[in-house]
Amino acid sequence: YANKYTSIGKDLISAVGTYFNQSGVNYNIEVYVNDQAVYNQSGVSRYMGFETVKLDKYIGVDENDTFIVEIGAGAAVPVSKGSRQHYTNNSSFVGLNGGYDDLYSDDEVASIKVYTIPDNSYMDIQSYQNTVQVTYFDEEGNPLTNADVYVIANGLEYAQTTDENGV
């Protein structure tokens, strides 16, 4: 099951919440931003009922980005039906027979909550001949030190840890 969202600001997706019909359910969470698969995390539910799953890595979205959170967790699909929520066409789906059905037609929505935090960080990019140096800064403008960062260039993801200068 999956829900589609549009970001209203520059944010970081930090967690996803949903319901599980029992503890010990194997799940897989996939995140797509602007139709590109950007993140995948698997785990096992700790509780029966609603559970918030903290993502191992923040996922950046910019204002007006479209992102989809898809959860695979066995046969049970938690849905909300007939609530005061405003249902919209083409925003909540359930997988059936290898495809997806829009839950809008049944006056339902998949029960997925996405948690975000503001992303006020920024980076300074300097190019030197064949080398690119990126300096990362936190929300207060301080160098982001000893932080794991992920850079995607030419379709490849590079994982690095910043030094004491945020480089």
Tab-separated table of C-alpha atoms in Angstrom:
chain	number	residue	atom	x	y	z
A	1	TYR	CA	0.000	0.000	0.000
A	2	ALA	CA	1.170	3.536	-0.704
A	3	ASN	CA	0.325	7.210	-0.325
A	4	LYS	CA	1.426	10.098	-2.535
A	5	TYR	CA	2.228	13.519	-1.064
A	6	THR	CA	3.360	16.949	-2.233
A	7	SER	CA	5.927	18.700	-0.060
A	8	ILE	CA	4.969	22.155	1.170
A	9	GLY	CA	8.547	23.107	2.086
A	10	LYS	CA	12.184	22.085	2.137
A	11	ASP	CA	12.008	19.177	4.592
A	12	LEU	CA	13.628	15.933	5.642
A	13	ILE	CA	11.473	12.810	5.884
A	14	SER	CA	12.555	11.330	9.209
A	15	ALA	CA	9.988	8.634	10.062
A	16	VAL	CA	6.921	6.787	8.807
A	17	GLY	CA	3.978	5.544	10.856
A	18	THR	CA	1.425	2.854	10.086
A	19	TYR	CA	-0.650	0.132	11.735
A	20	PHE	CA	0.377	-3.505	12.069
A	21	ASN	CA	-2.133	-6.281	12.774
A	22	GLN	CA	0.349	-8.016	15.109
A	23	SER	CA	3.897	-7.701	16.398
A	24	GLY	CA	6.650	-9.459	14.476
A	25	VAL	CA	5.415	-8.447	10.997
A	26	ASN	CA	8.191	-8.119	8.415
A	27	TYR	CA	7.848	-4.811	6.579
A	28	ASN	CA	9.590	-2.922	3.806
A	29	ILE	CA	9.344	0.850	3.371
A	30	GLU	CA	10.209	2.424	0.025
A	31	VAL	CA	10.374	6.158	-0.651
A	32	TYR	CA	10.167	7.689	-4.113
A	33	VAL	CA	10.827	11.376	-4.806
A	34	ASN	CA	9.686	12.767	-8.151
A	35	ASP	CA	9.240	9.203	-9.463
A	36	GLN	CA	12.778	8.152	-8.457
A	37	ALA	CA	13.354	5.387	-5.906
A	38	VAL	CA	15.576	7.039	-3.271
A	39	TYR	CA	15.296	4.921	-0.138
A	40	ASN	CA	14.456	1.438	1.097
A	41	GLN	CA	14.336	0.160	4.687
A	42	SER	CA	13.200	-3.201	6.039
A	43	GLY	CA	12.410	-4.251	9.570
A	44	VAL	CA	10.091	-6.136	11.894
A	45	SER	CA	7.185	-4.507	13.738
A	46	ARG	CA	7.636	-4.331	17.488
A	47	TYR	CA	3.975	-3.838	18.348
A	48	MET	CA	0.466	-4.636	17.272
A	49	GLY	CA	-1.286	-1.374	16.377
A	50	PHE	CA	0.213	1.948	15.337
A	51	GLU	CA	3.998	2.127	15.171
A	52	THR	CA	6.339	4.912	14.139
A	53	VAL	CA	9.393	3.678	12.247
A	54	LYS	CA	12.361	6.041	12.421
A	55	LEU	CA	14.223	6.022	9.133
A	56	ASP	CA	17.924	5.171	9.254
A	57	LYS	CA	18.600	8.057	6.871
A	58	TYR	CA	16.775	11.352	6.350
A	59	ILE	CA	15.262	11.851	2.898
A	60	GLY	CA	15.357	15.402	1.537
A	61	VAL	CA	12.387	16.864	-0.317
A	62	ASP	CA	12.053	20.347	-1.753
A	63	GLU	CA	8.921	22.470	-1.929
A	64	ASN	CA	6.432	21.031	-4.462
A	65	ASP	CA	8.297	17.722	-4.782
A	66	THR	CA	5.987	14.741	-5.133
A	67	PHE	CA	6.937	11.810	-2.953
A	68	ILE	CA	5.442	8.373	-2.415
A	69	VAL	CA	5.806	6.194	0.657
A	70	GLU	CA	5.098	2.539	-0.075
A	71	ILE	CA	4.847	-0.088	2.648
A	72	GLY	CA	4.892	-3.818	2.137
A	73	ALA	CA	3.803	-5.627	5.294
A	74	GLY	CA	2.049	-8.847	4.375
A	75	ALA	CA	-1.602	-9.200	3.427
A	76	ALA	CA	-3.107	-6.758	5.942
A	77	VAL	CA	-3.644	-3.199	4.634
A	78	PRO	CA	-4.654	-0.609	7.241
A	79	VAL	CA	-7.152	1.870	5.792
A	80	SER	CA	-9.269	4.707	7.062
A	81	LYS	CA	-12.803	4.771	5.697
A	82	GLY	CA	-15.617	7.252	6.014
A	83	SER	CA	-13.733	9.728	8.194
A	84	ARG	CA	-13.927	13.506	8.001
A	85	GLN	CA	-10.677	13.437	6.055
A	86	HIS	CA	-10.792	14.885	2.534
A	87	TYR	CA	-10.049	12.019	0.140
A	88	THR	CA	-8.380	12.878	-3.156
A	89	ASN	CA	-8.118	10.949	-6.371
A	90	ASN	CA	-4.778	9.324	-7.234
A	91	SER	CA	-3.184	9.742	-3.791
A	92	SER	CA	-3.654	6.446	-1.924
A	93	PHE	CA	-3.203	2.983	-3.389
A	94	VAL	CA	-3.299	-0.703	-2.568
A	95	GLY	CA	-1.523	-3.386	-4.586
A	96	LEU	CA	-3.770	-5.911	-6.294
A	97	ASN	CA	-2.871	-8.591	-8.828
A	98	GLY	CA	0.457	-7.010	-9.742
A	99	GLY	CA	-0.991	-3.486	-10.123
A	100	TYR	CA	-2.389	-0.737	-7.944
A	101	ASP	CA	-5.969	0.284	-7.251
A	102	ASP	CA	-6.807	3.826	-6.186
A	103	LEU	CA	-8.502	3.711	-2.769
A	104	TYR	CA	-10.339	6.968	-3.573
A	105	SER	CA	-13.041	5.012	-5.406
A	106	ASP	CA	-13.886	3.180	-2.142
A	107	ASP	CA	-13.808	6.360	-0.005
A	108	GLU	CA	-10.679	5.045	1.734
A	109	VAL	CA	-7.080	6.049	2.360
A	110	ALA	CA	-4.120	3.885	3.395
A	111	SER	CA	-3.091	4.615	6.978
A	112	ILE	CA	0.406	6.000	6.476
A	113	LYS	CA	1.730	9.002	8.371
A	114	VAL	CA	4.929	10.710	7.240
A	115	TYR	CA	6.988	12.668	9.768
A	116	THR	CA	9.241	15.477	8.557
A	117	ILE	CA	11.572	18.023	10.057
A	118	PRO	CA	12.550	21.344	8.449
A	119	ASP	CA	15.738	21.263	6.414
A	120	ASN	CA	17.399	24.621	6.958
A	121	SER	CA	20.851	23.251	6.276
A	122	TYR	CA	22.800	24.230	3.193
A	123	MET	CA	26.039	23.486	1.393
A	124	ASP	CA	28.783	25.470	-0.293
A	125	ILE	CA	30.201	23.844	-3.435
A	126	GLN	CA	33.684	24.758	-4.718
A	127	SER	CA	35.173	23.261	-7.872
A	128	TYR	CA	38.948	22.846	-8.263
A	129	GLN	CA	40.070	21.354	-11.608
A	130	ASN	CA	38.876	17.705	-11.349
A	131	THR	CA	37.799	17.914	-7.696
A	132	VAL	CA	34.618	19.161	-6.110
A	133	GLN	CA	34.663	20.188	-2.457
A	134	VAL	CA	31.351	20.391	-0.625
A	135	THR	CA	31.060	22.063	2.782
A	136	TYR	CA	27.906	21.326	4.771
A	137	PHE	CA	26.340	23.715	7.258
A	138	ASP	CA	23.652	23.096	9.878
A	139	GLU	CA	20.537	25.198	10.501
A	140	GLU	CA	22.539	27.826	12.455
A	141	GLY	CA	25.209	28.193	9.758
A	142	ASN	CA	27.834	26.158	11.641
A	143	PRO	CA	29.924	23.569	9.772
A	144	LEU	CA	28.302	20.146	10.029
A	145	THR	CA	31.110	18.129	11.648
A	146	ASN	CA	31.534	14.352	11.857
A	147	ALA	CA	28.220	13.801	10.077
A	148	ASP	CA	27.421	11.037	7.623
A	149	VAL	CA	26.438	12.601	4.305
A	150	TYR	CA	25.297	11.036	1.067
A	151	VAL	CA	26.006	12.636	-2.287
A	152	ILE	CA	24.388	11.432	-5.487
A	153	ALA	CA	26.363	12.239	-8.639
A	154	ASN	CA	25.857	10.742	-12.079
A	155	GLY	CA	23.403	8.232	-10.619
A	156	LEU	CA	25.853	6.904	-8.006
A	157	GLU	CA	25.554	7.425	-4.257
A	158	TYR	CA	28.668	8.263	-2.273
A	159	ALA	CA	28.758	8.027	1.522
A	160	GLN	CA	31.236	10.204	3.402
A	161	THR	CA	31.772	11.612	6.876
A	162	THR	CA	32.428	15.341	7.173
A	163	ASP	CA	35.584	16.549	8.890
A	164	GLU	CA	35.908	19.238	11.580
A	165	ASN	CA	35.355	21.930	8.912
A	166	GLY	CA	32.154	20.380	7.506
A	167	VAL	CA	33.962	19.176	4.322
